[in-house]
Short mmCIF file of C-alpha atoms in Angstrom, two decimals:
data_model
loop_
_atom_site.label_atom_id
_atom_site.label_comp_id
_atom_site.label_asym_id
_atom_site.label_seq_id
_atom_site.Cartn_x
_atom_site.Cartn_y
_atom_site.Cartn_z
CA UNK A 1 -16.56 -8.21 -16.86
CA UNK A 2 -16.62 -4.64 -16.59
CA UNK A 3 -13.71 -2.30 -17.70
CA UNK A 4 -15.17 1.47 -17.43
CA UNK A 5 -13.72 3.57 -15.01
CA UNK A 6 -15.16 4.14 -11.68
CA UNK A 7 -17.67 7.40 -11.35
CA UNK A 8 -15.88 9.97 -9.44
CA UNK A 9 -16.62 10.24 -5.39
CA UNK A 10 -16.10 14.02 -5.66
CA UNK A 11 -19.66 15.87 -5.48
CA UNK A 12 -20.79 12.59 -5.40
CA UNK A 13 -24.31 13.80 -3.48
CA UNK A 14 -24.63 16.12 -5.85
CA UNK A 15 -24.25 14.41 -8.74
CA UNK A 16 -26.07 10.91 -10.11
CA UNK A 17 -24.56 9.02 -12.85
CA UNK A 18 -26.37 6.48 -15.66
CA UNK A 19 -26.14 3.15 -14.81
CA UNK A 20 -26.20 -0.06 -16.98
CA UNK A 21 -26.67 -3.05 -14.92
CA UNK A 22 -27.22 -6.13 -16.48
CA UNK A 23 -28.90 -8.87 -13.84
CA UNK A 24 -28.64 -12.81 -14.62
CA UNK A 25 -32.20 -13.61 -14.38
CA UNK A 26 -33.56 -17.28 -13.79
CA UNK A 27 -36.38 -19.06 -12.49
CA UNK A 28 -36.97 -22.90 -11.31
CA UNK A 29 -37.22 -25.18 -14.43
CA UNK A 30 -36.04 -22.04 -17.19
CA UNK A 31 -33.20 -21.01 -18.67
CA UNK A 32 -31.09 -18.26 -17.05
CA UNK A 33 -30.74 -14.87 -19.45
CA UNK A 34 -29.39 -11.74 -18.71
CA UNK A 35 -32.14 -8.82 -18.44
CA UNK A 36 -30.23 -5.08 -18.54
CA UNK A 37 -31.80 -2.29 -16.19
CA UNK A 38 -30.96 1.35 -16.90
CA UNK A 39 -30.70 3.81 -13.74
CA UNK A 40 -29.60 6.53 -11.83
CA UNK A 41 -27.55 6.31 -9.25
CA UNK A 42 -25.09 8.31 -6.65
CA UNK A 43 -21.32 7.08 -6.67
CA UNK A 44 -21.86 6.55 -3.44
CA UNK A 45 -25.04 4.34 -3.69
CA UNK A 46 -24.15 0.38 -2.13
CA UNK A 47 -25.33 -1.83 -4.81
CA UNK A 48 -27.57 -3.09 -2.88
CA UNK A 49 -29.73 0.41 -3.16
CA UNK A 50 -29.28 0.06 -6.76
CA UNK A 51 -30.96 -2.95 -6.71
CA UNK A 52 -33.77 -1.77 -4.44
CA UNK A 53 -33.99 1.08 -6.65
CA UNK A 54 -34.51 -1.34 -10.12
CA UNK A 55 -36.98 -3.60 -7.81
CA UNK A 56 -38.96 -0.60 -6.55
CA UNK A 57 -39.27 1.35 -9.30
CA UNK A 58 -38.79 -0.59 -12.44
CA UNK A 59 -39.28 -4.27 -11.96
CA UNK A 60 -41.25 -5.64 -8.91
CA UNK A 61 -40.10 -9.08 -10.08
CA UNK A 62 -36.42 -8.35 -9.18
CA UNK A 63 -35.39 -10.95 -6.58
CA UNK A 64 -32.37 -11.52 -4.43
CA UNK A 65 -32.22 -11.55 -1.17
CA UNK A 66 -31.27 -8.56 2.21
CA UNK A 67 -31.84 -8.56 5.24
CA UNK A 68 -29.53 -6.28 7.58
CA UNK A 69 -28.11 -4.16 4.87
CA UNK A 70 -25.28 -3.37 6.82
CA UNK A 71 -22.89 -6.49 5.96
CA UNK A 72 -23.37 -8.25 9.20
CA UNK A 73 -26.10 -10.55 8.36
CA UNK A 74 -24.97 -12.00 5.08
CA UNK A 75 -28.29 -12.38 3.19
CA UNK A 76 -26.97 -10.73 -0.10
CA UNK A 77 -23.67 -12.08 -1.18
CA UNK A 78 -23.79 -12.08 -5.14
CA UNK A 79 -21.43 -12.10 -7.68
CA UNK A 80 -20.91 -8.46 -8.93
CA UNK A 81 -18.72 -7.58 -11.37
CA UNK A 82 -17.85 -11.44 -12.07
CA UNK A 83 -16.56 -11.31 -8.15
CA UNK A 84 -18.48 -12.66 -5.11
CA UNK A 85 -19.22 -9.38 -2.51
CA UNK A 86 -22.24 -8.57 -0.60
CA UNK A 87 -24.07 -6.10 -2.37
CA UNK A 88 -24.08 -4.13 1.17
CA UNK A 89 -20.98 -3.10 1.24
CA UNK A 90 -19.80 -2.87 -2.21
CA UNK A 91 -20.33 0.79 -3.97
CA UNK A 92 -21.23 2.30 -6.91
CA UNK A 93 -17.76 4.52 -6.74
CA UNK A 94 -16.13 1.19 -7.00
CA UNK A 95 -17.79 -0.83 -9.78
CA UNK A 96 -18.24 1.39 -12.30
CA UNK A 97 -20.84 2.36 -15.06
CA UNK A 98 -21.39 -0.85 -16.20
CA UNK A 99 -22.27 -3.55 -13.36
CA UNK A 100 -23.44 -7.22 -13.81
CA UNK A 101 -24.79 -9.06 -11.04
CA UNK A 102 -25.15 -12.95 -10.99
CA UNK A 103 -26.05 -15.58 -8.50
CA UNK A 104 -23.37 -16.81 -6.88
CA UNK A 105 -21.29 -20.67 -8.70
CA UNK A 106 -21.67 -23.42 -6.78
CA UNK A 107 -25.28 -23.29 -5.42
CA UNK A 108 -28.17 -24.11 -6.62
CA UNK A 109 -30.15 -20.98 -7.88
CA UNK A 110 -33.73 -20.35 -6.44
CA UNK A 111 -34.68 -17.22 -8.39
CA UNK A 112 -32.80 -14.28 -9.77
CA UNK A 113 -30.01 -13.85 -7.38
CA UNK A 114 -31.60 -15.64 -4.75
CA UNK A 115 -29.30 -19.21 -4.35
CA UNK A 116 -30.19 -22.55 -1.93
CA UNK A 117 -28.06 -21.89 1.47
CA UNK A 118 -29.38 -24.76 2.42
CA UNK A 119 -26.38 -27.54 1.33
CA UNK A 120 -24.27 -24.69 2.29
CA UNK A 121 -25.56 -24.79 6.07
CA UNK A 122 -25.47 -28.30 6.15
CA UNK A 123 -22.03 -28.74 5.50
CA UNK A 124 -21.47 -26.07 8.43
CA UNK A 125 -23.31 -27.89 10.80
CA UNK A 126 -21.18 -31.55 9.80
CA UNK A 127 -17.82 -29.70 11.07
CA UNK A 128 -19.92 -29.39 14.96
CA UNK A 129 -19.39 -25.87 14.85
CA UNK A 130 -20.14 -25.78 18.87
CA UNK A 131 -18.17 -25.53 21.69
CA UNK A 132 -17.64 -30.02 23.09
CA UNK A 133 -16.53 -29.92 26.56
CA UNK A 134 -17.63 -32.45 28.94
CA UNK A 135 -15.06 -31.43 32.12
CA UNK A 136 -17.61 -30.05 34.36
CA UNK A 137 -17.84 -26.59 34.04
CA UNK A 138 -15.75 -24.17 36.83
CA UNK A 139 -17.56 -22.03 39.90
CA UNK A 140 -17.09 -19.55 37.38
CA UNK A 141 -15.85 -19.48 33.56
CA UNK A 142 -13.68 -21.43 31.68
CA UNK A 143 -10.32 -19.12 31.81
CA UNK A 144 -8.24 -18.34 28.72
CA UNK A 145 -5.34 -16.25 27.87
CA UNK A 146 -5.17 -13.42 25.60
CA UNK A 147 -2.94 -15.24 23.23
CA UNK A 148 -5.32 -18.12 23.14
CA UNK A 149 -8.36 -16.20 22.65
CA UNK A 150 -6.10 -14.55 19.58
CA UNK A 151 -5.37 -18.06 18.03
CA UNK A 152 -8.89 -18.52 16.63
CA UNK A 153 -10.42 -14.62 16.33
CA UNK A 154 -10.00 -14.80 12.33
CA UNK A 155 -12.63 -17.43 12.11
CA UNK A 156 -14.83 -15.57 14.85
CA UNK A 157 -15.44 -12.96 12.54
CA UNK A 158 -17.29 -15.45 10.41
CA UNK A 159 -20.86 -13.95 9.07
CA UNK A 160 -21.55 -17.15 6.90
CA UNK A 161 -22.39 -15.06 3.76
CA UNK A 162 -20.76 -18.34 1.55
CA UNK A 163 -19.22 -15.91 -0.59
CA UNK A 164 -15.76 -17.85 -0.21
CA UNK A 165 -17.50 -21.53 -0.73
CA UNK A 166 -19.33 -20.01 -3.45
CA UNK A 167 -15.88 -18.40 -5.27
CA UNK A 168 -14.16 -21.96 -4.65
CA UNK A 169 -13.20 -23.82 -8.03
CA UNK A 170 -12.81 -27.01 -5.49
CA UNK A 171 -16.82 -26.43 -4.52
CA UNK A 172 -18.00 -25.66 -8.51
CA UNK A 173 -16.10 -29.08 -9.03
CA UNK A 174 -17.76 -31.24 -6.41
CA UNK A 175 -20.42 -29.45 -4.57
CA UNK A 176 -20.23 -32.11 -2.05
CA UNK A 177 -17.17 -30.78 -0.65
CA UNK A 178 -17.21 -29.23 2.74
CA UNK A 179 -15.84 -25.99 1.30
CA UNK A 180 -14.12 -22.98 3.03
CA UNK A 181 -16.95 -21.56 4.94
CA UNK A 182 -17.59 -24.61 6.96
CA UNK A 183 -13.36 -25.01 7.74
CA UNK A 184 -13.37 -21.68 9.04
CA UNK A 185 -15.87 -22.52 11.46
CA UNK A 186 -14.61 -25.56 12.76
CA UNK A 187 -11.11 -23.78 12.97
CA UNK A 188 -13.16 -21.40 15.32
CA UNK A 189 -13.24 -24.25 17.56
CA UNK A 190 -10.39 -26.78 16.72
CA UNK A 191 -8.53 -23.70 18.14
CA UNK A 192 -10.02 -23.17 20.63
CA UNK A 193 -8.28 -24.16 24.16
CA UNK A 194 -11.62 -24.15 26.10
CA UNK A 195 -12.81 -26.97 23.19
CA UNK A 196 -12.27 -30.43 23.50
CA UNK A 197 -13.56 -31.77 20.22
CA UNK A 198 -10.80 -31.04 17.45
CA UNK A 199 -9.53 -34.65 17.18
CA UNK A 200 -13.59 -35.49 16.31
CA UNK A 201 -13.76 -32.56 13.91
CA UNK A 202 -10.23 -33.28 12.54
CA UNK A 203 -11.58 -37.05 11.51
CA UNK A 204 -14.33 -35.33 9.92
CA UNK A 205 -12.39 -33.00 8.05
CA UNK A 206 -9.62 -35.34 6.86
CA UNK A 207 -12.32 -37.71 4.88
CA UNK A 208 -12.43 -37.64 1.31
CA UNK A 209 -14.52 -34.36 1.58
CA UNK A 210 -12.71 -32.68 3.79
CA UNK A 211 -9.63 -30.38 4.33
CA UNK A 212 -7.20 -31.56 1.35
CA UNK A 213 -9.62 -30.64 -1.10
CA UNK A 214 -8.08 -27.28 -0.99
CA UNK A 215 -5.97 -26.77 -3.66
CA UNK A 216 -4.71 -23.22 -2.18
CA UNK A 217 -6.27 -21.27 -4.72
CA UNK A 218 -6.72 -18.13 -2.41
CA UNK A 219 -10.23 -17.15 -3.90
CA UNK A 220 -11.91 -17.73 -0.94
CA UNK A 221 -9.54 -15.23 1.27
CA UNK A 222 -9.55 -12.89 -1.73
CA UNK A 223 -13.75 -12.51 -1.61
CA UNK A 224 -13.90 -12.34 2.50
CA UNK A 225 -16.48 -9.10 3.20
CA UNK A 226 -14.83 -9.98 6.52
CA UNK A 227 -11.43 -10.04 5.68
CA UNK A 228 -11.11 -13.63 7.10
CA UNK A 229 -7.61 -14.98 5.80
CA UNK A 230 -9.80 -18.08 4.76
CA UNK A 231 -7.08 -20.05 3.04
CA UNK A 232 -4.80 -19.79 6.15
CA UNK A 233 -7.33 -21.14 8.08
CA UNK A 234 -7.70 -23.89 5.91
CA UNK A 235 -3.87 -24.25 5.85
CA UNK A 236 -4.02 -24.41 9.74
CA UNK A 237 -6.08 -27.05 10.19
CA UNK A 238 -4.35 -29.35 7.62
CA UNK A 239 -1.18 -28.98 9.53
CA UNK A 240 -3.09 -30.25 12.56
CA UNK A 241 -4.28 -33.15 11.00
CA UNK A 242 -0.86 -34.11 9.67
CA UNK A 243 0.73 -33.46 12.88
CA UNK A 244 -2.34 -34.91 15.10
CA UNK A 245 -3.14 -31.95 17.13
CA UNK A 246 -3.97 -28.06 17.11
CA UNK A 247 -1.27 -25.60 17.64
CA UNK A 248 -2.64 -23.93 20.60
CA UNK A 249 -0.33 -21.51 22.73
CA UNK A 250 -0.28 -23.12 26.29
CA UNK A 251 -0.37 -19.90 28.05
CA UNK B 1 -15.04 -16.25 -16.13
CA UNK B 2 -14.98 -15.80 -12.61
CA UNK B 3 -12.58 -12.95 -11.83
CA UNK B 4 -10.37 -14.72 -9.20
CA UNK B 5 -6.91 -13.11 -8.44
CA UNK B 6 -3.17 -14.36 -8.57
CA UNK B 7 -3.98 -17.25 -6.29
CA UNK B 8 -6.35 -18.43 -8.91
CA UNK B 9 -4.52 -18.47 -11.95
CA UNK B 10 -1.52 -19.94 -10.35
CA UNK B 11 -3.66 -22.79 -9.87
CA UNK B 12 -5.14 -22.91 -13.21
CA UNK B 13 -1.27 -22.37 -14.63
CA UNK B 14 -0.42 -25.14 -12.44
CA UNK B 15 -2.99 -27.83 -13.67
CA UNK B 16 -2.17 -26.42 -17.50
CA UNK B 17 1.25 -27.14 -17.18
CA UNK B 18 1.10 -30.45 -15.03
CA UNK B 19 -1.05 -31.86 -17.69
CA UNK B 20 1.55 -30.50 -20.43
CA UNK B 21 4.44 -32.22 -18.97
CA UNK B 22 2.54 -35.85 -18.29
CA UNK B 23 1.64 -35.29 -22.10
CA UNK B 24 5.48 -35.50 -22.79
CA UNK B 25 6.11 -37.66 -20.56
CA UNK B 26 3.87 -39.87 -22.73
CA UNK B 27 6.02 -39.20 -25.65
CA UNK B 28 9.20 -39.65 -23.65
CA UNK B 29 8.43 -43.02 -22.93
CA UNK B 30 7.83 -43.44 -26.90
CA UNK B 31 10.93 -42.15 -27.64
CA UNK B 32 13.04 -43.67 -25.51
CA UNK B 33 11.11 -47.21 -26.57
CA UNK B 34 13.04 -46.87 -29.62
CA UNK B 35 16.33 -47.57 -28.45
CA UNK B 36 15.65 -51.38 -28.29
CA UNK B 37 15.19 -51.24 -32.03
CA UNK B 38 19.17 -50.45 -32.40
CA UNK B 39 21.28 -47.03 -32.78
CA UNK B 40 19.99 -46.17 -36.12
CA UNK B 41 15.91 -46.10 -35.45
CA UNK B 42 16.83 -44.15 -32.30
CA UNK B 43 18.41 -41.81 -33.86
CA UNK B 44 16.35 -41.22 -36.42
CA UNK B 45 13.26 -40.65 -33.81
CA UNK B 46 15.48 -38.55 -31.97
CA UNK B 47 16.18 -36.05 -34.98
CA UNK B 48 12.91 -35.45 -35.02
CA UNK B 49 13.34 -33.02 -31.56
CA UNK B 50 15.67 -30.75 -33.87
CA UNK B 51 13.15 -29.85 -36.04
CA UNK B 52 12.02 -25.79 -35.55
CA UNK B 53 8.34 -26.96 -34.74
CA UNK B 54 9.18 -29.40 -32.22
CA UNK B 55 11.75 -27.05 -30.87
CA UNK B 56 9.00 -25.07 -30.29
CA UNK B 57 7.16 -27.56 -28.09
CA UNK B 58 10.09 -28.28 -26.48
CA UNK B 59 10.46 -24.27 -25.29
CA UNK B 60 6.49 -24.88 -24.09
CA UNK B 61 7.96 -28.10 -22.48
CA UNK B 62 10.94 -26.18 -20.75
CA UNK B 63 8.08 -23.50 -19.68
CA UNK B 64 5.46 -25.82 -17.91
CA UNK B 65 8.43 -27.74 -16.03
CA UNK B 66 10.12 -24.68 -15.04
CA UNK B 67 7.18 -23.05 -13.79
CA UNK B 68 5.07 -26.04 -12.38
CA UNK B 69 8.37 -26.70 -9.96
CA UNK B 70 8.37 -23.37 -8.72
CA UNK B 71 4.62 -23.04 -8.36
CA UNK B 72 4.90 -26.51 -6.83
CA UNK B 73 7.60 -25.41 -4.02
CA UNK B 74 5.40 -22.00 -3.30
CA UNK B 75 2.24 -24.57 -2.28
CA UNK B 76 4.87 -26.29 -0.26
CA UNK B 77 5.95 -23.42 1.59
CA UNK B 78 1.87 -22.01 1.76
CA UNK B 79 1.27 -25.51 3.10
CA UNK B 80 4.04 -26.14 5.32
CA UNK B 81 5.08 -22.44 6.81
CA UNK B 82 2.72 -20.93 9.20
CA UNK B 83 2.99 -17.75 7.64
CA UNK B 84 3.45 -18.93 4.20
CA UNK B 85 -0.02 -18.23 3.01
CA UNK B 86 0.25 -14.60 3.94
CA UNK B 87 2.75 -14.22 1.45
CA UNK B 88 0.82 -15.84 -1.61
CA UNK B 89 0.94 -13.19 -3.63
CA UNK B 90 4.71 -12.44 -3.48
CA UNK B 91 5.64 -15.75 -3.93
CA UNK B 92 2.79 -15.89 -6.94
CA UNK B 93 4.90 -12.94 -8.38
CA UNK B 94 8.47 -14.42 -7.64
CA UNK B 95 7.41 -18.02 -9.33
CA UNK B 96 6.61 -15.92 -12.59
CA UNK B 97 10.24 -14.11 -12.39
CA UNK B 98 12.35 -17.53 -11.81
CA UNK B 99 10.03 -18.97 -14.72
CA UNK B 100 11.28 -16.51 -16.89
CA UNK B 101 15.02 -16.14 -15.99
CA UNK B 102 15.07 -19.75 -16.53
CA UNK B 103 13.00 -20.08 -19.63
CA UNK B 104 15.19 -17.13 -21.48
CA UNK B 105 18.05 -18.68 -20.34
CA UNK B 106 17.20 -22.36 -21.40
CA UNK B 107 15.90 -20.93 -24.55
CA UNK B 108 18.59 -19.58 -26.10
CA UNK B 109 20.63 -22.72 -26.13
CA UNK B 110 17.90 -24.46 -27.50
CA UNK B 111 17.01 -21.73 -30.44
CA UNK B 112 20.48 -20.90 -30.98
CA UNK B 113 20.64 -23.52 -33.92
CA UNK B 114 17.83 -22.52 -35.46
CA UNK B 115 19.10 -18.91 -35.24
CA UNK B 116 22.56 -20.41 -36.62
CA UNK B 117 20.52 -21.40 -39.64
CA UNK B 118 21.61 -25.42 -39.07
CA UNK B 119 18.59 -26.95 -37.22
CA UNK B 120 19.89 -30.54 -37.45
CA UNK B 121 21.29 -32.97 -34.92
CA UNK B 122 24.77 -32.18 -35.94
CA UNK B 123 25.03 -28.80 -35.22
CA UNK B 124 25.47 -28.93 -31.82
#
């Protein structure tokens, strides 16, 4: 945990500051250690360029993943600073002088920072995160209101980074879990008025791994790079299971 | 550590203190066993709860009830009102406050022997 103060933003192109960054470091069939990287950065550096930086320059052996760099794609969500953010869109200004990065709990580590997505996408794809609809479709589109479009745009925004499923103490406990990540997508369609497959997903989620798992914890909302209100997502669809069906404006 | 916010050590408080209070509820059932050995064993096991030390517990006791009922009727409201969850944090704050006003207020009467310099049964 890091308690320096933040490097000012003023003259911040101007001016570089020392950085200590201390990277978790482990490797399939070794035990993790912590390797510390000196370097110079601007306050206004993303952390991801500081890591670019230490991989380019210092150590080639560096891993973690990026892809977009521009927080859309969700390739480098990490735990900086003992907090799950995407390395993207996290900045030097706001971590300080002293920053630790760590794969993120709850997966299982590849390399470095680098962690297996791939339990992560499977529990996405057990909530059917598509849209079931088997009344033939209209001349034209499937018509919605405003107000129902509204009822499920918190989950659209949805970039499947697994930063909340991987800040969960429910997930750390029993990675088998579904987790937030995966709710929030079938919330996406269980609230959907066009969908007609939320009593199928709501049986899936209300199984021993599903929904009540939650214990309201609120890390998962607290770690959105989205800003997805996660755990009132999660909240949403356990009030449809107890009361059998969605709460879906009619108009 | 991971560094989660208020949501996250409500929960943790919450566990802590559930577990607390089914620990005395474990020595509740003890003591209360003792009444069918007569008046006089009862009351001896009994005495033992005016003691400073296990006054003590019982202030830790008074805590973890106090505060794992109000925690427990925030999750209600998250879980139950729509817009509960939005208010988490607020309610995370306000569980703290009641805590407190109770616990200083339950306190006293339980310290206020020891303070009186008689700790025993008898003092009332």
């Amino acid at each position: 945990m890091t308690t320096t103060s933040a490097p000012k933003v003023q003259n911040a192109r101007a001016n570089t500051v020392q950085l200590t960054v201390r990277v978790k470091r482990g490797a399939p069939g070794a035990a993790s250690h912590w390797q510390e990287y000196k370097i110079e950065a601007s306050p206004l550096d993303r952390f991801v360029d500081v890591l670019n930086n230490i991989k380019w320059t210092q150590d080639g052996t560096l891993t973690f993943r990026r892809s977009c760099l521009h927080g859309v794609c969700g390739s480098d969500s990490m735990r900086i600073n003992g907090r799950n953010q995407l390395a993207c869109k996290t900045l030097v200004a706001d971590l300080g002088y002293k920053i630790s990065a760590e794969p993120m709990l709850g997966y299982p580590v590849i390399r470095d920072l680098v962690v297996d997505m791939d339990p992560f996408f499977g529990k996405y794809e057990k909530v059917k995160p598509f849209l079931i609809n088997n009344t033939p479709a209209p001349a034209t589109e499937r018509l919605q209101s405003a107000d129902q479009r509204k009822r499920f745009d918190a989950g659209t925004k949805c970039i499947l980074c697994g930063a909340c499923t991987g800040s969960c103490p429910s997930v750390w406990a029993n990675p088998e879990w579904v987790g937030p990540a995966a709710i929030v997508n079938a919330h996406r369609f269980i609230f959907d008025s066009r969908d007609e497959g939320a009593a199928e997903r709501l049986q899936i989620l209300s199984d021993r791994t599903g929904v009540w798992r939650c214990r309201t914890i609120f890390n998962c909302a607290d770690v959105c790079p989205r800003e997805i209100p996660v755990t009132d997502l999660i909240e949403d669809v356990k009030r449809a299971i107890i009361y059998g069906e969605p709460d879906i404006p009619n108009t | 550590m991971y560094r989660g916010q208020s949501g996250m050590w409500s929960w943790l408080l919450h566990r802590v203190t559930g577990v607390a209070v089914l620990l005395f509820l474990l020595v509740h059932i003890v003591d209360i066993t003792m009444l069918g050995f007569g008046p006089t064993i009862y009351n001896n096991a009994l005495s033992v709860f005016a003691t400073p030390l296990v006054r003590f517990f019982s202030l830790a006791l008074i805590a973890s009830v106090l505060y794992h009922s109000f925690n427990g009727l925030r999750i209600l409201i998250i879980d139950f009102w729509p817009a509960g969850a939005q208010y988490q944090r607020l309610f995370a704050v306000l569980t703290i406050l009641l805590t407190l006003a109770g616990f200083i207020s339950m306190g006293y009467f339980v310290l206020l022997p020891v303070f009186q310099g008689c700790p025993g049964v008898t003092c009332g």
